[in-house]
């Protein structure tokens, strides 16, 4: 698992603490985890910003719907 994947995995675990996060996260997308709904998605992206010490433009919150898309934006 790459360093980026580990940080994203960490953000997933913190945001969706009631869900079992698979080791292979590359194909995960919104809705794949029980808690990953629209509010969970917003909270997940906020956690990603915290973990990576970055800020997304507001339009990114609507554009990014999967881990693959998220990694492109990072």
mmCIF file of C-alpha atoms in Angstrom:
data_model
loop_
_atom_site.group_PDB
_atom_site.id
_atom_site.type_symbol
_atom_site.label_atom_id
_atom_site.label_comp_id
_atom_site.label_asym_id
_atom_site.label_seq_id
_atom_site.Cartn_x
_atom_site.Cartn_y
_atom_site.Cartn_z
ATOM 1 C CA UNK A 1 0.000 0.000 0.000
ATOM 2 C CA UNK A 2 1.427 3.371 -0.991
ATOM 3 C CA UNK A 3 1.862 6.254 1.439
ATOM 4 C CA UNK A 4 -1.074 8.095 -0.171
ATOM 5 C CA UNK A 5 -3.266 4.986 0.100
ATOM 6 C CA UNK A 6 -2.327 4.607 3.772
ATOM 7 C CA UNK A 7 -3.348 8.193 4.503
ATOM 8 C CA UNK A 8 -6.640 7.791 2.622
ATOM 9 C CA UNK A 9 -7.248 4.497 4.450
ATOM 10 C CA UNK A 10 -6.639 6.319 7.740
ATOM 11 C CA UNK A 11 -9.190 9.005 6.767
ATOM 12 C CA UNK A 12 -11.724 6.328 5.777
ATOM 13 C CA UNK A 13 -11.299 4.528 9.109
ATOM 14 C CA UNK A 14 -11.685 7.727 11.113
ATOM 15 C CA UNK A 15 -14.724 8.946 9.171
ATOM 16 C CA UNK A 16 -16.521 5.612 8.766
ATOM 17 C CA UNK A 17 -15.604 4.018 12.093
ATOM 18 C CA UNK A 18 -18.614 1.658 12.105
ATOM 19 C CA UNK A 19 -17.748 0.169 8.706
ATOM 20 C CA UNK A 20 -15.115 -2.439 7.899
ATOM 21 C CA UNK A 21 -12.659 -0.742 5.534
ATOM 22 C CA UNK A 22 -11.075 -3.194 3.058
ATOM 23 C CA UNK A 23 -7.303 -3.215 2.594
ATOM 24 C CA UNK A 24 -7.711 -2.577 -1.134
ATOM 25 C CA UNK A 25 -9.446 0.800 -1.326
ATOM 26 C CA UNK A 26 -8.666 1.623 -4.965
ATOM 27 C CA UNK A 27 -12.162 0.781 -6.266
ATOM 28 C CA UNK A 28 -14.193 2.235 -3.384
ATOM 29 C CA UNK A 29 -16.778 4.884 -4.210
ATOM 30 C CA UNK A 30 -19.556 6.755 -2.480
ATOM 31 C CA UNK A 31 -22.251 4.311 -1.346
ATOM 32 C CA UNK A 32 -19.917 1.309 -1.042
ATOM 33 C CA UNK A 33 -19.833 1.642 2.746
ATOM 34 C CA UNK A 34 -23.014 1.863 4.808
ATOM 35 C CA UNK A 35 -21.968 5.209 6.315
ATOM 36 C CA UNK A 36 -20.708 6.695 3.026
ATOM 37 C CA UNK A 37 -23.726 8.784 2.093
ATOM 38 C CA UNK A 38 -23.713 12.473 1.122
ATOM 39 C CA UNK A 39 -23.025 13.699 4.663
ATOM 40 C CA UNK A 40 -20.422 11.002 5.219
ATOM 41 C CA UNK A 41 -18.790 11.973 1.927
ATOM 42 C CA UNK A 42 -18.509 15.603 3.022
ATOM 43 C CA UNK A 43 -17.011 14.555 6.372
ATOM 44 C CA UNK A 44 -14.612 12.157 4.635
ATOM 45 C CA UNK A 45 -13.293 14.887 2.335
ATOM 46 C CA UNK A 46 -12.857 17.200 5.322
ATOM 47 C CA UNK A 47 -10.843 14.463 7.032
ATOM 48 C CA UNK A 48 -8.744 13.978 3.869
ATOM 49 C CA UNK A 49 -8.000 17.706 3.919
ATOM 50 C CA UNK A 50 -6.863 17.365 7.535
ATOM 51 C CA UNK A 51 -4.733 14.252 6.937
ATOM 52 C CA UNK A 52 -3.037 15.683 3.828
ATOM 53 C CA UNK A 53 -2.893 19.238 5.201
ATOM 54 C CA UNK A 54 -4.545 20.637 2.078
ATOM 55 C CA UNK A 55 -7.695 22.476 1.007
ATOM 56 C CA UNK A 56 -10.045 21.499 -1.809
ATOM 57 C CA UNK A 57 -12.021 24.007 -3.833
ATOM 58 C CA UNK A 58 -15.733 23.700 -3.036
ATOM 59 C CA UNK A 59 -16.523 22.248 -6.485
ATOM 60 C CA UNK A 60 -14.283 19.247 -5.683
ATOM 61 C CA UNK A 61 -16.766 18.146 -3.020
ATOM 62 C CA UNK A 62 -19.340 17.553 -5.790
ATOM 63 C CA UNK A 63 -16.931 16.198 -8.406
ATOM 64 C CA UNK A 64 -15.059 13.546 -6.420
ATOM 65 C CA UNK A 65 -17.169 10.406 -5.955
ATOM 66 C CA UNK A 66 -14.509 7.686 -5.674
ATOM 67 C CA UNK A 67 -11.055 7.000 -4.304
ATOM 68 C CA UNK A 68 -9.648 7.001 -7.861
ATOM 69 C CA UNK A 69 -11.024 10.499 -8.499
ATOM 70 C CA UNK A 70 -9.806 11.674 -5.085
ATOM 71 C CA UNK A 71 -6.258 10.494 -5.783
ATOM 72 C CA UNK A 72 -6.252 12.465 -9.061
ATOM 73 C CA UNK A 73 -7.183 15.643 -7.170
ATOM 74 C CA UNK A 74 -4.504 15.157 -4.525
#
